Amino acid sequence: MTSELSGHPGHFVHPSALNEVDYEVELGVVIGRTAKDVSADDASDYIAGYTAINDVSGRGTQFADEQFFRGKSYDTFALMGPALVPDARLDPSQLDVACRVNGETMQSSNTQEFIFNIDELVEYISGITTLRPGDVISTGTPGGVGIFRDPPELLEPGDTVEVEIDGIGTLANPIVAERE
């Protein structure tokens, strides 16, 4: 497990140097067996299951760098859970997804609105790089993230973020201040 990953229940740390920390509800696709050059038709054979992800982002660093790596790589910024639901028990194509901050719904959509379906993602990614058991594909987020609200609504220590996906459950994580 890397230092970016955190589970359920658990908190995530708001780095003191960041002033634009944001949330993103995403469906996580967990790979179950080695996948290289997999066709979309065969993709489900390589999926172990699904989980909920809060893909936390440090927007200031993300935008300053003009790429995502640093802004999404702070310790505890990749939260997953509360469960891994096996592929055979869940149809990922029509799941409601939502994100709440302190009980207020900030994002609400359905996976049928995704730009790419899960099978297409597995085909595309496995055509570029070998996917290994335990690798997680984060599928992207619907509209409603805090940075693009008017005015922006960003996360602070003391807030609680809940990401919920039908059939998986609710991942709830409080935000704590970084110890200096």
Tab-separated table of C-alpha atoms in Angstrom:
chain	number	residue	atom	x	y	z
A	1	MET	CA	0.000	0.000	0.000
A	2	THR	CA	1.355	3.413	-0.885
A	3	SER	CA	1.177	6.453	1.369
A	4	GLU	CA	-1.503	8.025	-0.852
A	5	LEU	CA	-4.006	5.253	-0.105
A	6	SER	CA	-6.280	5.372	2.889
A	7	GLY	CA	-9.232	3.218	3.782
A	8	HIS	CA	-12.573	3.188	5.479
A	9	PRO	CA	-13.118	4.224	8.125
A	10	GLY	CA	-10.253	6.633	8.259
A	11	HIS	CA	-9.391	10.266	7.923
A	12	PHE	CA	-7.398	12.161	5.396
A	13	VAL	CA	-4.859	14.827	6.134
A	14	HIS	CA	-5.242	18.392	4.845
A	15	PRO	CA	-1.636	19.535	4.226
A	16	SER	CA	-1.007	22.898	5.870
A	17	ALA	CA	0.732	24.184	2.714
A	18	LEU	CA	-2.386	23.650	0.567
A	19	ASN	CA	-5.323	26.024	0.405
A	20	GLU	CA	-7.333	24.375	-2.405
A	21	VAL	CA	-8.154	20.788	-1.394
A	22	ASP	CA	-11.033	19.247	-3.336
A	23	TYR	CA	-13.148	16.067	-3.489
A	24	GLU	CA	-14.061	13.751	-6.400
A	25	VAL	CA	-16.402	10.751	-6.211
A	26	GLU	CA	-15.168	8.008	-8.555
A	27	LEU	CA	-15.905	4.352	-9.195
A	28	GLY	CA	-12.826	2.190	-8.616
A	29	VAL	CA	-12.274	-0.850	-10.846
A	30	VAL	CA	-9.989	-3.404	-9.171
A	31	ILE	CA	-8.081	-5.723	-11.495
A	32	GLY	CA	-8.182	-9.413	-10.580
A	33	ARG	CA	-5.690	-10.974	-12.978
A	34	THR	CA	-2.872	-9.824	-15.230
A	35	ALA	CA	-4.311	-7.978	-18.222
A	36	LYS	CA	-2.391	-7.009	-21.359
A	37	ASP	CA	-4.063	-6.103	-24.668
A	38	VAL	CA	-7.488	-7.173	-23.402
A	39	SER	CA	-10.473	-6.596	-25.701
A	40	ALA	CA	-13.515	-4.763	-24.358
A	41	ASP	CA	-15.520	-7.957	-24.927
A	42	ASP	CA	-13.236	-9.855	-22.519
A	43	ALA	CA	-12.619	-7.082	-19.978
A	44	SER	CA	-14.968	-8.398	-17.287
A	45	ASP	CA	-12.855	-11.576	-17.101
A	46	TYR	CA	-10.028	-9.433	-15.661
A	47	ILE	CA	-12.009	-7.420	-13.103
A	48	ALA	CA	-12.036	-8.564	-9.473
A	49	GLY	CA	-14.588	-6.007	-8.378
A	50	TYR	CA	-15.518	-2.426	-7.646
A	51	THR	CA	-15.079	0.067	-4.825
A	52	ALA	CA	-15.796	3.715	-4.088
A	53	ILE	CA	-12.987	6.267	-4.334
A	54	ASN	CA	-12.639	9.816	-3.058
A	55	ASP	CA	-9.910	11.089	-5.369
A	56	VAL	CA	-8.798	14.064	-3.270
A	57	SER	CA	-6.950	16.790	-5.185
A	58	GLY	CA	-4.649	19.647	-4.236
A	59	ARG	CA	-5.919	21.981	-6.955
A	60	GLY	CA	-3.324	24.735	-6.488
A	61	THR	CA	-0.424	22.356	-7.139
A	62	GLN	CA	-2.345	20.521	-9.862
A	63	PHE	CA	-2.959	23.728	-11.800
A	64	ALA	CA	0.498	25.205	-11.109
A	65	ASP	CA	2.193	22.079	-12.468
A	66	GLU	CA	-0.232	21.838	-15.413
A	67	GLN	CA	-0.560	18.111	-14.724
A	68	PHE	CA	-2.123	15.945	-12.029
A	69	PHE	CA	0.682	13.949	-10.385
A	70	ARG	CA	1.679	16.167	-7.440
A	71	GLY	CA	-1.844	17.461	-6.758
A	72	LYS	CA	-3.171	13.923	-6.364
A	73	SER	CA	-0.189	12.331	-4.609
A	74	TYR	CA	-0.227	13.797	-1.115
A	75	ASP	CA	-0.355	11.266	1.700
A	76	THR	CA	-3.906	9.923	2.310
A	77	PHE	CA	-5.359	11.594	-0.847
A	78	ALA	CA	-6.637	8.331	-2.415
A	79	LEU	CA	-9.413	7.042	-0.179
A	80	MET	CA	-11.112	3.739	-1.025
A	81	GLY	CA	-13.865	1.614	0.464
A	82	PRO	CA	-15.972	0.701	2.292
A	83	ALA	CA	-15.968	-2.615	0.404
A	84	LEU	CA	-14.751	-4.430	-2.667
A	85	VAL	CA	-17.839	-5.793	-4.428
A	86	PRO	CA	-17.089	-8.698	-6.795
A	87	ASP	CA	-17.699	-8.115	-10.497
A	88	ALA	CA	-20.305	-10.909	-10.617
A	89	ARG	CA	-22.452	-9.067	-8.027
A	90	LEU	CA	-22.526	-5.597	-9.576
A	91	ASP	CA	-23.400	-4.104	-12.959
A	92	PRO	CA	-21.178	-1.007	-13.147
A	93	SER	CA	-23.071	0.522	-16.055
A	94	GLN	CA	-26.013	1.993	-14.104
A	95	LEU	CA	-24.927	2.952	-10.603
A	96	ASP	CA	-25.870	6.163	-8.835
A	97	VAL	CA	-22.811	8.002	-7.505
A	98	ALA	CA	-22.808	10.902	-5.051
A	99	CYS	CA	-20.475	13.004	-2.940
A	100	ARG	CA	-21.544	14.893	0.170
A	101	VAL	CA	-19.530	17.379	2.205
A	102	ASN	CA	-20.832	17.870	5.743
A	103	GLY	CA	-24.111	16.278	4.651
A	104	GLU	CA	-24.667	18.552	1.627
A	105	THR	CA	-24.789	16.823	-1.770
A	106	MET	CA	-22.086	18.279	-4.007
A	107	GLN	CA	-21.995	15.677	-6.799
A	108	SER	CA	-24.762	13.385	-8.011
A	109	SER	CA	-24.805	11.354	-11.215
A	110	ASN	CA	-24.996	7.843	-12.643
A	111	THR	CA	-22.307	5.699	-14.247
A	112	GLN	CA	-24.394	5.521	-17.428
A	113	GLU	CA	-23.259	9.147	-17.914
A	114	PHE	CA	-19.565	8.131	-18.042
A	115	ILE	CA	-17.727	9.130	-21.216
A	116	PHE	CA	-16.171	5.643	-21.456
A	117	ASN	CA	-17.634	2.434	-20.095
A	118	ILE	CA	-15.589	0.118	-17.870
A	119	ASP	CA	-14.838	-2.419	-20.613
A	120	GLU	CA	-13.503	0.326	-22.907
A	121	LEU	CA	-11.272	1.634	-20.106
A	122	VAL	CA	-9.775	-1.813	-19.446
A	123	GLU	CA	-9.185	-2.319	-23.183
A	124	TYR	CA	-7.542	1.095	-23.595
A	125	ILE	CA	-5.347	0.965	-20.500
A	126	SER	CA	-4.275	-2.674	-20.972
A	127	GLY	CA	-3.257	-1.754	-24.524
A	128	ILE	CA	-0.759	0.735	-23.088
A	129	THR	CA	0.470	-0.964	-19.922
A	130	THR	CA	0.101	-4.312	-18.227
A	131	LEU	CA	-2.487	-4.265	-15.463
A	132	ARG	CA	-1.680	-6.469	-12.461
A	133	PRO	CA	-3.933	-7.976	-9.790
A	134	GLY	CA	-4.756	-5.270	-7.267
A	135	ASP	CA	-4.278	-2.370	-9.691
A	136	VAL	CA	-7.123	0.128	-9.461
A	137	ILE	CA	-8.596	2.128	-12.324
A	138	SER	CA	-10.256	5.327	-11.158
A	139	THR	CA	-12.989	6.102	-13.668
A	140	GLY	CA	-13.349	9.883	-13.476
A	141	THR	CA	-15.779	12.167	-11.712
A	142	PRO	CA	-19.052	13.918	-12.554
A	143	GLY	CA	-19.553	17.666	-12.402
A	144	GLY	CA	-19.870	19.450	-9.082
A	145	VAL	CA	-16.312	19.438	-7.740
A	146	GLY	CA	-15.601	22.302	-5.372
A	147	ILE	CA	-13.050	24.263	-7.385
A	148	PHE	CA	-15.491	24.861	-10.238
A	149	ARG	CA	-18.399	26.031	-8.080
A	150	ASP	CA	-19.172	29.749	-7.990
A	151	PRO	CA	-17.816	30.616	-5.514
A	152	PRO	CA	-15.451	27.648	-5.026
A	153	GLU	CA	-16.324	25.351	-2.107
A	154	LEU	CA	-13.145	23.628	-0.970
A	155	LEU	CA	-12.331	21.321	1.917
A	156	GLU	CA	-11.029	22.345	5.333
A	157	PRO	CA	-9.966	20.422	8.448
A	158	GLY	CA	-13.095	19.454	10.357
A	159	ASP	CA	-15.141	18.719	7.221
A	160	THR	CA	-16.401	15.195	6.488
A	161	VAL	CA	-16.598	13.849	2.959
A	162	GLU	CA	-18.887	10.960	2.034
A	163	VAL	CA	-18.754	9.285	-1.359
A	164	GLU	CA	-21.537	6.832	-2.048
A	165	ILE	CA	-22.022	4.366	-4.885
A	166	ASP	CA	-25.052	2.098	-5.257
A	167	GLY	CA	-24.267	-1.500	-4.394
A	168	ILE	CA	-20.928	-0.588	-2.777
A	169	GLY	CA	-21.884	1.691	0.083
A	170	THR	CA	-20.647	4.930	1.585
A	171	LEU	CA	-17.016	5.822	2.175
A	172	ALA	CA	-16.974	8.462	4.923
A	173	ASN	CA	-13.798	10.285	5.884
A	174	PRO	CA	-13.228	13.261	8.175
A	175	ILE	CA	-10.491	15.740	7.304
A	176	VAL	CA	-7.816	16.458	9.874
A	177	ALA	CA	-5.191	19.178	9.911
A	178	GLU	CA	-1.602	18.241	9.245
A	179	ARG	CA	0.494	18.146	12.400
A	180	GLU	CA	3.290	20.644	12.167
